[in-house]
Amino acid sequence: TGNGGQFTGNGGQFTGNGGQFPGGEGGPRVFTNGYIFRCSAETLQECMERCLFGATERDWPSVQNIRQDTAVFLYDTTTRTLHGVFHSEEVGFKLEQHAWSGRFPAQVRVGVTVAAPP
């Protein structure tokens, strides 16, 4: 988990023409933008077990804009691997108050859209 923000070298948001990925009953899932969360080798397992990604309070203004059409990724800064594609299922401030010892309160509960190797 870690900082978001505008899409720069430190992760964050990007926009594009959208991409279609297999969806559920409603047909293909179309993404019109994306968000990259960061984690480390120490926090990756907790992110995956909880299906929860988090960022700092400072990043809440960006995180709260994540919607169903936002492709969500998780970048492991230790191994330099990108995990995804995920989609948001719930966005909130302190969805799980004790996750990561409370260090990353801007949180998104995610589901797997495309299970691909990192």
mmCIF file of N, CA and C in Angstrom:
data_model
loop_
_atom_site.group_PDB
_atom_site.id
_atom_site.type_symbol
_atom_site.label_atom_id
_atom_site.label_comp_id
_atom_site.label_asym_id
_atom_site.label_seq_id
_atom_site.Cartn_x
_atom_site.Cartn_y
_atom_site.Cartn_z
ATOM 1 N N THR A 1 0.848 -1.176 0.000
ATOM 2 C CA THR A 1 0.000 0.000 0.000
ATOM 3 C C THR A 1 0.880 1.221 0.000
ATOM 4 N N GLY A 2 0.346 2.312 -0.387
ATOM 5 C CA GLY A 2 1.161 3.506 -0.402
ATOM 6 C C GLY A 2 0.471 4.643 -1.089
ATOM 7 N N ASN A 3 1.262 5.556 -1.552
ATOM 8 C CA ASN A 3 0.748 6.801 -2.090
ATOM 9 C C ASN A 3 0.208 6.654 -3.492
ATOM 10 N N GLY A 4 -0.823 7.400 -3.786
ATOM 11 C CA GLY A 4 -1.376 7.490 -5.130
ATOM 12 C C GLY A 4 -1.031 8.855 -5.683
ATOM 13 N N GLY A 5 -1.993 9.493 -6.317
ATOM 14 C CA GLY A 5 -1.769 10.813 -6.866
ATOM 15 C C GLY A 5 -1.836 10.778 -8.373
ATOM 16 N N GLN A 6 -1.504 11.869 -8.989
ATOM 17 C CA GLN A 6 -1.509 11.914 -10.445
ATOM 18 C C GLN A 6 -0.467 10.942 -10.977
ATOM 19 N N PHE A 7 -0.706 10.439 -12.184
ATOM 20 C CA PHE A 7 0.182 9.430 -12.758
ATOM 21 C C PHE A 7 1.529 10.049 -13.077
ATOM 22 N N THR A 8 2.503 9.733 -12.244
ATOM 23 C CA THR A 8 3.885 10.157 -12.422
ATOM 24 C C THR A 8 4.742 8.957 -12.079
ATOM 25 N N GLY A 9 5.996 9.173 -11.847
ATOM 26 C CA GLY A 9 6.876 8.077 -11.493
ATOM 27 C C GLY A 9 6.521 7.414 -10.169
ATOM 28 N N ASN A 10 5.706 8.071 -9.326
ATOM 29 C CA ASN A 10 5.389 7.478 -8.027
ATOM 30 C C ASN A 10 4.015 6.839 -7.971
ATOM 31 N N GLY A 11 3.410 6.539 -9.102
ATOM 32 C CA GLY A 11 2.124 5.847 -9.107
ATOM 33 C C GLY A 11 0.977 6.826 -9.171
ATOM 34 N N GLY A 12 -0.223 6.337 -9.375
ATOM 35 C CA GLY A 12 -1.380 7.201 -9.329
ATOM 36 C C GLY A 12 -2.363 6.947 -10.432
ATOM 37 N N GLN A 13 -2.966 8.015 -10.931
ATOM 38 C CA GLN A 13 -4.051 7.908 -11.878
ATOM 39 C C GLN A 13 -3.580 8.079 -13.315
ATOM 40 N N PHE A 14 -4.327 7.457 -14.217
ATOM 41 C CA PHE A 14 -4.119 7.708 -15.634
ATOM 42 C C PHE A 14 -5.469 7.614 -16.315
ATOM 43 N N THR A 15 -5.560 8.198 -17.480
ATOM 44 C CA THR A 15 -6.788 8.082 -18.258
ATOM 45 C C THR A 15 -6.413 7.594 -19.639
ATOM 46 N N GLY A 16 -7.368 7.033 -20.327
ATOM 47 C CA GLY A 16 -7.097 6.523 -21.660
ATOM 48 C C GLY A 16 -8.386 6.314 -22.413
ATOM 49 N N ASN A 17 -8.310 5.598 -23.515
ATOM 50 C CA ASN A 17 -9.478 5.344 -24.348
ATOM 51 C C ASN A 17 -10.379 4.258 -23.782
ATOM 52 N N GLY A 18 -9.982 3.638 -22.708
ATOM 53 C CA GLY A 18 -10.788 2.572 -22.111
ATOM 54 C C GLY A 18 -10.373 1.228 -22.668
ATOM 55 N N GLY A 19 -10.608 0.211 -21.894
ATOM 56 C CA GLY A 19 -10.310 -1.144 -22.326
ATOM 57 C C GLY A 19 -11.436 -2.048 -21.904
ATOM 58 N N GLN A 20 -11.694 -3.064 -22.685
ATOM 59 C CA GLN A 20 -12.748 -4.008 -22.339
ATOM 60 C C GLN A 20 -12.134 -5.278 -21.784
ATOM 61 N N PHE A 21 -12.710 -5.737 -20.682
ATOM 62 C CA PHE A 21 -12.269 -6.963 -20.054
ATOM 63 C C PHE A 21 -13.496 -7.802 -19.762
ATOM 64 N N PRO A 22 -13.343 -9.116 -19.679
ATOM 65 C CA PRO A 22 -14.500 -9.959 -19.387
ATOM 66 C C PRO A 22 -15.201 -9.473 -18.130
ATOM 67 N N GLY A 23 -16.505 -9.448 -18.176
ATOM 68 C CA GLY A 23 -17.287 -9.002 -17.030
ATOM 69 C C GLY A 23 -18.178 -10.113 -16.531
ATOM 70 N N GLY A 24 -19.057 -9.771 -15.640
ATOM 71 C CA GLY A 24 -19.998 -10.736 -15.097
ATOM 72 C C GLY A 24 -21.250 -10.771 -15.945
ATOM 73 N N GLU A 25 -22.381 -10.771 -15.288
ATOM 74 C CA GLU A 25 -23.663 -10.872 -15.964
ATOM 75 C C GLU A 25 -23.937 -9.684 -16.874
ATOM 76 N N GLY A 26 -23.354 -8.540 -16.583
ATOM 77 C CA GLY A 26 -23.606 -7.338 -17.366
ATOM 78 C C GLY A 26 -22.777 -7.239 -18.627
ATOM 79 N N GLY A 27 -22.023 -8.255 -18.964
ATOM 80 C CA GLY A 27 -21.186 -8.212 -20.154
ATOM 81 C C GLY A 27 -19.785 -7.752 -19.815
ATOM 82 N N PRO A 28 -19.031 -7.339 -20.844
ATOM 83 C CA PRO A 28 -17.643 -6.953 -20.607
ATOM 84 C C PRO A 28 -17.540 -5.727 -19.703
ATOM 85 N N ARG A 29 -16.501 -5.693 -18.904
ATOM 86 C CA ARG A 29 -16.228 -4.540 -18.043
ATOM 87 C C ARG A 29 -15.386 -3.556 -18.850
ATOM 88 N N VAL A 30 -15.814 -2.313 -18.886
ATOM 89 C CA VAL A 30 -15.101 -1.275 -19.628
ATOM 90 C C VAL A 30 -14.479 -0.307 -18.631
ATOM 91 N N PHE A 31 -13.179 -0.094 -18.760
ATOM 92 C CA PHE A 31 -12.480 0.861 -17.907
ATOM 93 C C PHE A 31 -12.198 2.132 -18.700
ATOM 94 N N THR A 32 -12.434 3.261 -18.083
ATOM 95 C CA THR A 32 -12.147 4.540 -18.732
ATOM 96 C C THR A 32 -11.004 5.271 -18.056
ATOM 97 N N ASN A 33 -10.541 4.763 -16.917
ATOM 98 C CA ASN A 33 -9.419 5.374 -16.213
ATOM 99 C C ASN A 33 -8.807 4.315 -15.307
ATOM 100 N N GLY A 34 -7.770 4.674 -14.596
ATOM 101 C CA GLY A 34 -7.117 3.696 -13.746
ATOM 102 C C GLY A 34 -6.428 4.320 -12.561
ATOM 103 N N TYR A 35 -6.063 3.469 -11.617
ATOM 104 C CA TYR A 35 -5.373 3.921 -10.412
ATOM 105 C C TYR A 35 -4.374 2.844 -10.004
ATOM 106 N N ILE A 36 -3.180 3.270 -9.640
ATOM 107 C CA ILE A 36 -2.133 2.347 -9.207
ATOM 108 C C ILE A 36 -1.856 2.574 -7.723
ATOM 109 N N PHE A 37 -2.069 1.525 -6.930
ATOM 110 C CA PHE A 37 -1.682 1.543 -5.525
ATOM 111 C C PHE A 37 -0.294 0.938 -5.425
ATOM 112 N N ARG A 38 0.431 1.313 -4.385
ATOM 113 C CA ARG A 38 1.754 0.740 -4.160
ATOM 114 C C ARG A 38 1.745 -0.105 -2.896
ATOM 115 N N CYS A 39 2.575 -1.124 -2.908
ATOM 116 C CA CYS A 39 2.773 -1.958 -1.724
ATOM 117 C C CYS A 39 4.242 -2.341 -1.677
ATOM 118 N N SER A 40 4.610 -3.037 -0.625
ATOM 119 C CA SER A 40 5.958 -3.589 -0.508
ATOM 120 C C SER A 40 5.817 -5.088 -0.283
ATOM 121 N N ALA A 41 6.936 -5.771 -0.238
ATOM 122 C CA ALA A 41 6.893 -7.203 0.049
ATOM 123 C C ALA A 41 6.254 -7.445 1.416
ATOM 124 N N GLU A 42 6.371 -6.478 2.316
ATOM 125 C CA GLU A 42 5.805 -6.614 3.659
ATOM 126 C C GLU A 42 4.287 -6.461 3.679
ATOM 127 N N THR A 43 3.717 -5.688 2.761
ATOM 128 C CA THR A 43 2.274 -5.423 2.796
ATOM 129 C C THR A 43 1.489 -6.153 1.706
ATOM 130 N N LEU A 44 2.171 -6.765 0.743
ATOM 131 C CA LEU A 44 1.494 -7.431 -0.373
ATOM 132 C C LEU A 44 0.520 -8.509 0.101
ATOM 133 N N GLN A 45 0.959 -9.374 0.987
ATOM 134 C CA GLN A 45 0.110 -10.481 1.426
ATOM 135 C C GLN A 45 -1.161 -9.965 2.099
ATOM 136 N N GLU A 46 -1.043 -8.942 2.930
ATOM 137 C CA GLU A 46 -2.223 -8.392 3.593
ATOM 138 C C GLU A 46 -3.183 -7.782 2.578
ATOM 139 N N CYS A 47 -2.647 -7.111 1.561
ATOM 140 C CA CYS A 47 -3.497 -6.554 0.496
ATOM 141 C C CYS A 47 -4.301 -7.661 -0.173
ATOM 142 N N MET A 48 -3.628 -8.742 -0.531
ATOM 143 C CA MET A 48 -4.281 -9.825 -1.257
ATOM 144 C C MET A 48 -5.257 -10.606 -0.369
ATOM 145 N N GLU A 49 -4.877 -10.858 0.865
ATOM 146 C CA GLU A 49 -5.762 -11.602 1.764
ATOM 147 C C GLU A 49 -7.048 -10.833 2.065
ATOM 148 N N ARG A 50 -6.931 -9.539 2.239
ATOM 149 C CA ARG A 50 -8.094 -8.714 2.566
ATOM 150 C C ARG A 50 -8.853 -8.249 1.319
ATOM 151 N N CYS A 51 -8.257 -8.445 0.133
ATOM 152 C CA CYS A 51 -8.806 -7.857 -1.099
ATOM 153 C C CYS A 51 -9.032 -6.371 -0.872
ATOM 154 N N LEU A 52 -8.015 -5.731 -0.298
ATOM 155 C CA LEU A 52 -8.105 -4.336 0.107
ATOM 156 C C LEU A 52 -6.791 -3.644 -0.208
ATOM 157 N N PHE A 53 -6.865 -2.519 -0.896
ATOM 158 C CA PHE A 53 -5.690 -1.709 -1.171
ATOM 159 C C PHE A 53 -5.864 -0.394 -0.434
ATOM 160 N N GLY A 54 -4.763 0.200 0.004
ATOM 161 C CA GLY A 54 -4.865 1.423 0.774
ATOM 162 C C GLY A 54 -3.806 2.436 0.402
ATOM 163 N N ALA A 55 -4.105 3.679 0.747
ATOM 164 C CA ALA A 55 -3.188 4.790 0.524
ATOM 165 C C ALA A 55 -3.262 5.711 1.740
ATOM 166 N N THR A 56 -2.405 6.699 1.775
ATOM 167 C CA THR A 56 -2.360 7.610 2.913
ATOM 168 C C THR A 56 -3.562 8.553 2.916
ATOM 169 N N GLU A 57 -3.780 9.190 4.042
ATOM 170 C CA GLU A 57 -4.873 10.159 4.161
ATOM 171 C C GLU A 57 -4.721 11.276 3.133
ATOM 172 N N ARG A 58 -3.496 11.662 2.864
ATOM 173 C CA ARG A 58 -3.223 12.708 1.871
ATOM 174 C C ARG A 58 -3.753 12.329 0.487
ATOM 175 N N ASP A 59 -3.831 11.033 0.205
ATOM 176 C CA ASP A 59 -4.280 10.558 -1.103
ATOM 177 C C ASP A 59 -5.792 10.369 -1.194
ATOM 178 N N TRP A 60 -6.517 10.590 -0.098
ATOM 179 C CA TRP A 60 -7.953 10.365 -0.086
ATOM 180 C C TRP A 60 -8.691 11.126 -1.189
ATOM 181 N N PRO A 61 -8.365 12.398 -1.487
ATOM 182 C CA PRO A 61 -9.090 13.086 -2.564
ATOM 183 C C PRO A 61 -9.030 12.346 -3.902
ATOM 184 N N SER A 62 -7.925 11.698 -4.206
ATOM 185 C CA SER A 62 -7.811 10.923 -5.448
ATOM 186 C C SER A 62 -8.492 9.566 -5.319
ATOM 187 N N VAL A 63 -8.278 8.896 -4.195
ATOM 188 C CA VAL A 63 -8.834 7.556 -3.995
ATOM 189 C C VAL A 63 -10.358 7.590 -4.008
ATOM 190 N N GLN A 64 -10.959 8.615 -3.421
ATOM 191 C CA GLN A 64 -12.424 8.656 -3.355
ATOM 192 C C GLN A 64 -13.073 8.817 -4.719
ATOM 193 N N ASN A 65 -12.289 9.142 -5.745
ATOM 194 C CA ASN A 65 -12.811 9.251 -7.112
ATOM 195 C C ASN A 65 -12.780 7.933 -7.870
ATOM 196 N N ILE A 66 -12.279 6.869 -7.262
ATOM 197 C CA ILE A 66 -12.248 5.561 -7.912
ATOM 198 C C ILE A 66 -13.673 5.040 -8.030
ATOM 199 N N ARG A 67 -14.032 4.614 -9.246
ATOM 200 C CA ARG A 67 -15.391 4.147 -9.538
ATOM 201 C C ARG A 67 -15.335 2.761 -10.188
ATOM 202 N N GLN A 68 -16.492 2.255 -10.590
ATOM 203 C CA GLN A 68 -16.575 0.951 -11.251
ATOM 204 C C GLN A 68 -15.820 0.928 -12.577
ATOM 205 N N ASP A 69 -15.653 2.084 -13.216
ATOM 206 C CA ASP A 69 -14.944 2.125 -14.496
ATOM 207 C C ASP A 69 -13.454 2.424 -14.322
ATOM 208 N N THR A 70 -12.949 2.265 -13.097
ATOM 209 C CA THR A 70 -11.533 2.491 -12.814
ATOM 210 C C THR A 70 -10.803 1.151 -12.752
ATOM 211 N N ALA A 71 -9.834 0.960 -13.620
ATOM 212 C CA ALA A 71 -8.965 -0.216 -13.542
ATOM 213 C C ALA A 71 -7.997 0.018 -12.386
ATOM 214 N N VAL A 72 -7.895 -0.950 -11.492
ATOM 215 C CA VAL A 72 -7.054 -0.806 -10.306
ATOM 216 C C VAL A 72 -5.901 -1.798 -10.398
ATOM 217 N N PHE A 73 -4.711 -1.310 -10.085
ATOM 218 C CA PHE A 73 -3.499 -2.123 -10.114
ATOM 219 C C PHE A 73 -2.783 -1.994 -8.778
ATOM 220 N N LEU A 74 -1.921 -2.958 -8.483
ATOM 221 C CA LEU A 74 -1.101 -2.929 -7.279
ATOM 222 C C LEU A 74 0.346 -3.141 -7.699
ATOM 223 N N TYR A 75 1.187 -2.150 -7.409
ATOM 224 C CA TYR A 75 2.599 -2.203 -7.782
ATOM 225 C C TYR A 75 3.432 -2.514 -6.542
ATOM 226 N N ASP A 76 4.162 -3.622 -6.593
ATOM 227 C CA ASP A 76 5.054 -4.020 -5.506
ATOM 228 C C ASP A 76 6.398 -3.340 -5.733
ATOM 229 N N THR A 77 6.720 -2.371 -4.878
ATOM 230 C CA THR A 77 7.948 -1.598 -5.055
ATOM 231 C C THR A 77 9.195 -2.398 -4.696
ATOM 232 N N THR A 78 9.034 -3.492 -3.951
ATOM 233 C CA THR A 78 10.178 -4.325 -3.591
ATOM 234 C C THR A 78 10.624 -5.165 -4.782
ATOM 235 N N THR A 79 9.671 -5.835 -5.419
ATOM 236 C CA THR A 79 10.002 -6.729 -6.530
ATOM 237 C C THR A 79 9.799 -6.075 -7.893
ATOM 238 N N ARG A 80 9.262 -4.858 -7.882
ATOM 239 C CA ARG A 80 8.974 -4.111 -9.114
ATOM 240 C C ARG A 80 8.031 -4.882 -10.035
ATOM 241 N N THR A 81 6.982 -5.442 -9.441
ATOM 242 C CA THR A 81 5.988 -6.163 -10.230
ATOM 243 C C THR A 81 4.632 -5.482 -10.100
ATOM 244 N N LEU A 82 3.888 -5.517 -11.198
ATOM 245 C CA LEU A 82 2.564 -4.918 -11.247
ATOM 246 C C LEU A 82 1.529 -6.034 -11.224
ATOM 247 N N HIS A 83 0.592 -5.954 -10.295
ATOM 248 C CA HIS A 83 -0.472 -6.945 -10.157
ATOM 249 C C HIS A 83 -1.787 -6.323 -10.617
ATOM 250 N N GLY A 84 -2.561 -7.095 -11.349
ATOM 251 C CA GLY A 84 -3.867 -6.604 -11.785
ATOM 252 C C GLY A 84 -4.253 -7.282 -13.071
ATOM 253 N N VAL A 85 -5.405 -7.100 -13.464
ATOM 254 C CA VAL A 85 -6.275 -5.945 -13.319
ATOM 255 C C VAL A 85 -7.339 -6.251 -12.262
ATOM 256 N N PHE A 86 -7.574 -5.271 -11.366
ATOM 257 C CA PHE A 86 -8.612 -5.362 -10.358
ATOM 258 C C PHE A 86 -9.674 -4.311 -10.654
ATOM 259 N N HIS A 87 -10.832 -4.459 -10.033
ATOM 260 C CA HIS A 87 -11.879 -3.437 -10.112
ATOM 261 C C HIS A 87 -12.332 -3.125 -8.690
ATOM 262 N N SER A 88 -12.858 -1.936 -8.501
ATOM 263 C CA SER A 88 -13.298 -1.540 -7.163
ATOM 264 C C SER A 88 -14.664 -2.130 -6.852
ATOM 265 N N GLU A 89 -14.803 -2.590 -5.633
ATOM 266 C CA GLU A 89 -16.094 -3.065 -5.142
ATOM 267 C C GLU A 89 -16.640 -2.136 -4.075
ATOM 268 N N GLU A 90 -15.733 -1.438 -3.383
ATOM 269 C CA GLU A 90 -16.138 -0.488 -2.345
ATOM 270 C C GLU A 90 -14.987 0.476 -2.111
ATOM 271 N N VAL A 91 -15.296 1.745 -1.981
ATOM 272 C CA VAL A 91 -14.304 2.779 -1.703
ATOM 273 C C VAL A 91 -14.700 3.446 -0.395
ATOM 274 N N GLY A 92 -13.736 3.647 0.494
ATOM 275 C CA GLY A 92 -14.077 4.299 1.752
ATOM 276 C C GLY A 92 -12.858 4.689 2.553
ATOM 277 N N PHE A 93 -13.107 5.488 3.564
ATOM 278 C CA PHE A 93 -12.056 5.926 4.471
ATOM 279 C C PHE A 93 -12.118 5.025 5.699
ATOM 280 N N LYS A 94 -11.069 4.270 5.925
ATOM 281 C CA LYS A 94 -10.978 3.310 7.028
ATOM 282 C C LYS A 94 -12.047 2.222 6.927
ATOM 283 N N LEU A 95 -12.174 1.617 5.747
ATOM 284 C CA LEU A 95 -13.084 0.476 5.611
ATOM 285 C C LEU A 95 -12.720 -0.598 6.629
ATOM 286 N N GLU A 96 -11.431 -0.841 6.746
ATOM 287 C CA GLU A 96 -10.907 -1.754 7.768
ATOM 288 C C GLU A 96 -9.883 -0.962 8.567
ATOM 289 N N GLN A 97 -10.319 -0.472 9.687
ATOM 290 C CA GLN A 97 -9.544 0.457 10.501
ATOM 291 C C GLN A 97 -8.172 -0.074 10.903
ATOM 292 N N HIS A 98 -8.065 -1.385 11.129
ATOM 293 C CA HIS A 98 -6.810 -1.944 11.631
ATOM 294 C C HIS A 98 -5.904 -2.508 10.532
ATOM 295 N N ALA A 99 -6.335 -2.429 9.289
ATOM 296 C CA ALA A 99 -5.481 -2.905 8.189
ATOM 297 C C ALA A 99 -4.194 -2.088 8.166
ATOM 298 N N TRP A 100 -3.097 -2.749 7.980
ATOM 299 C CA TRP A 100 -1.768 -2.121 7.926
ATOM 300 C C TRP A 100 -1.526 -1.228 9.139
ATOM 301 N N SER A 101 -2.029 -1.657 10.282
ATOM 302 C CA SER A 101 -1.890 -0.909 11.542
ATOM 303 C C SER A 101 -2.417 0.517 11.429
ATOM 304 N N GLY A 102 -3.379 0.727 10.538
ATOM 305 C CA GLY A 102 -4.011 2.035 10.391
ATOM 306 C C GLY A 102 -3.231 3.051 9.580
ATOM 307 N N ARG A 103 -2.121 2.642 8.965
ATOM 308 C CA ARG A 103 -1.264 3.590 8.232
ATOM 309 C C ARG A 103 -1.843 4.051 6.906
ATOM 310 N N PHE A 104 -2.775 3.290 6.318
ATOM 311 C CA PHE A 104 -3.296 3.607 4.989
ATOM 312 C C PHE A 104 -4.827 3.627 5.025
ATOM 313 N N PRO A 105 -5.412 4.743 5.466
ATOM 314 C CA PRO A 105 -6.862 4.797 5.682
ATOM 315 C C PRO A 105 -7.708 5.011 4.431
ATOM 316 N N ALA A 106 -7.133 5.500 3.347
ATOM 317 C CA ALA A 106 -7.879 5.690 2.094
ATOM 318 C C ALA A 106 -7.896 4.340 1.386
ATOM 319 N N GLN A 107 -9.028 3.645 1.432
ATOM 320 C CA GLN A 107 -9.042 2.229 1.057
ATOM 321 C C GLN A 107 -10.049 1.893 -0.035
ATOM 322 N N VAL A 108 -9.700 0.858 -0.788
ATOM 323 C CA VAL A 108 -10.577 0.331 -1.831
ATOM 324 C C VAL A 108 -10.610 -1.187 -1.698
ATOM 325 N N ARG A 109 -11.812 -1.732 -1.559
ATOM 326 C CA ARG A 109 -11.985 -3.181 -1.594
ATOM 327 C C ARG A 109 -12.059 -3.559 -3.069
ATOM 328 N N VAL A 110 -11.290 -4.561 -3.475
ATOM 329 C CA VAL A 110 -11.176 -4.895 -4.890
ATOM 330 C C VAL A 110 -11.634 -6.316 -5.184
ATOM 331 N N GLY A 111 -11.978 -6.528 -6.436
ATOM 332 C CA GLY A 111 -12.235 -7.841 -6.982
ATOM 333 C C GLY A 111 -11.293 -8.044 -8.150
ATOM 334 N N VAL A 112 -11.034 -9.283 -8.497
ATOM 335 C CA VAL A 112 -10.128 -9.591 -9.606
ATOM 336 C C VAL A 112 -10.905 -9.530 -10.914
ATOM 337 N N THR A 113 -10.422 -8.721 -11.844
ATOM 338 C CA THR A 113 -11.018 -8.644 -13.174
ATOM 339 C C THR A 113 -10.298 -9.590 -14.117
ATOM 340 N N VAL A 114 -8.970 -9.541 -14.107
ATOM 341 C CA VAL A 114 -8.151 -10.422 -14.933
ATOM 342 C C VAL A 114 -7.064 -11.006 -14.044
ATOM 343 N N ALA A 115 -7.059 -12.319 -13.885
ATOM 344 C CA ALA A 115 -6.017 -12.982 -13.108
ATOM 345 C C ALA A 115 -4.871 -13.297 -14.055
ATOM 346 N N ALA A 116 -3.809 -12.536 -13.934
ATOM 347 C CA ALA A 116 -2.651 -12.709 -14.803
ATOM 348 C C ALA A 116 -1.401 -12.726 -13.938
ATOM 349 N N PRO A 117 -0.366 -13.415 -14.369
ATOM 350 C CA PRO A 117 0.872 -13.391 -13.591
ATOM 351 C C PRO A 117 1.440 -11.977 -13.568
ATOM 352 N N PRO A 118 2.099 -11.601 -12.452
ATOM 353 C CA PRO A 118 2.666 -10.245 -12.353
ATOM 354 C C PRO A 118 3.765 -10.024 -13.367
#
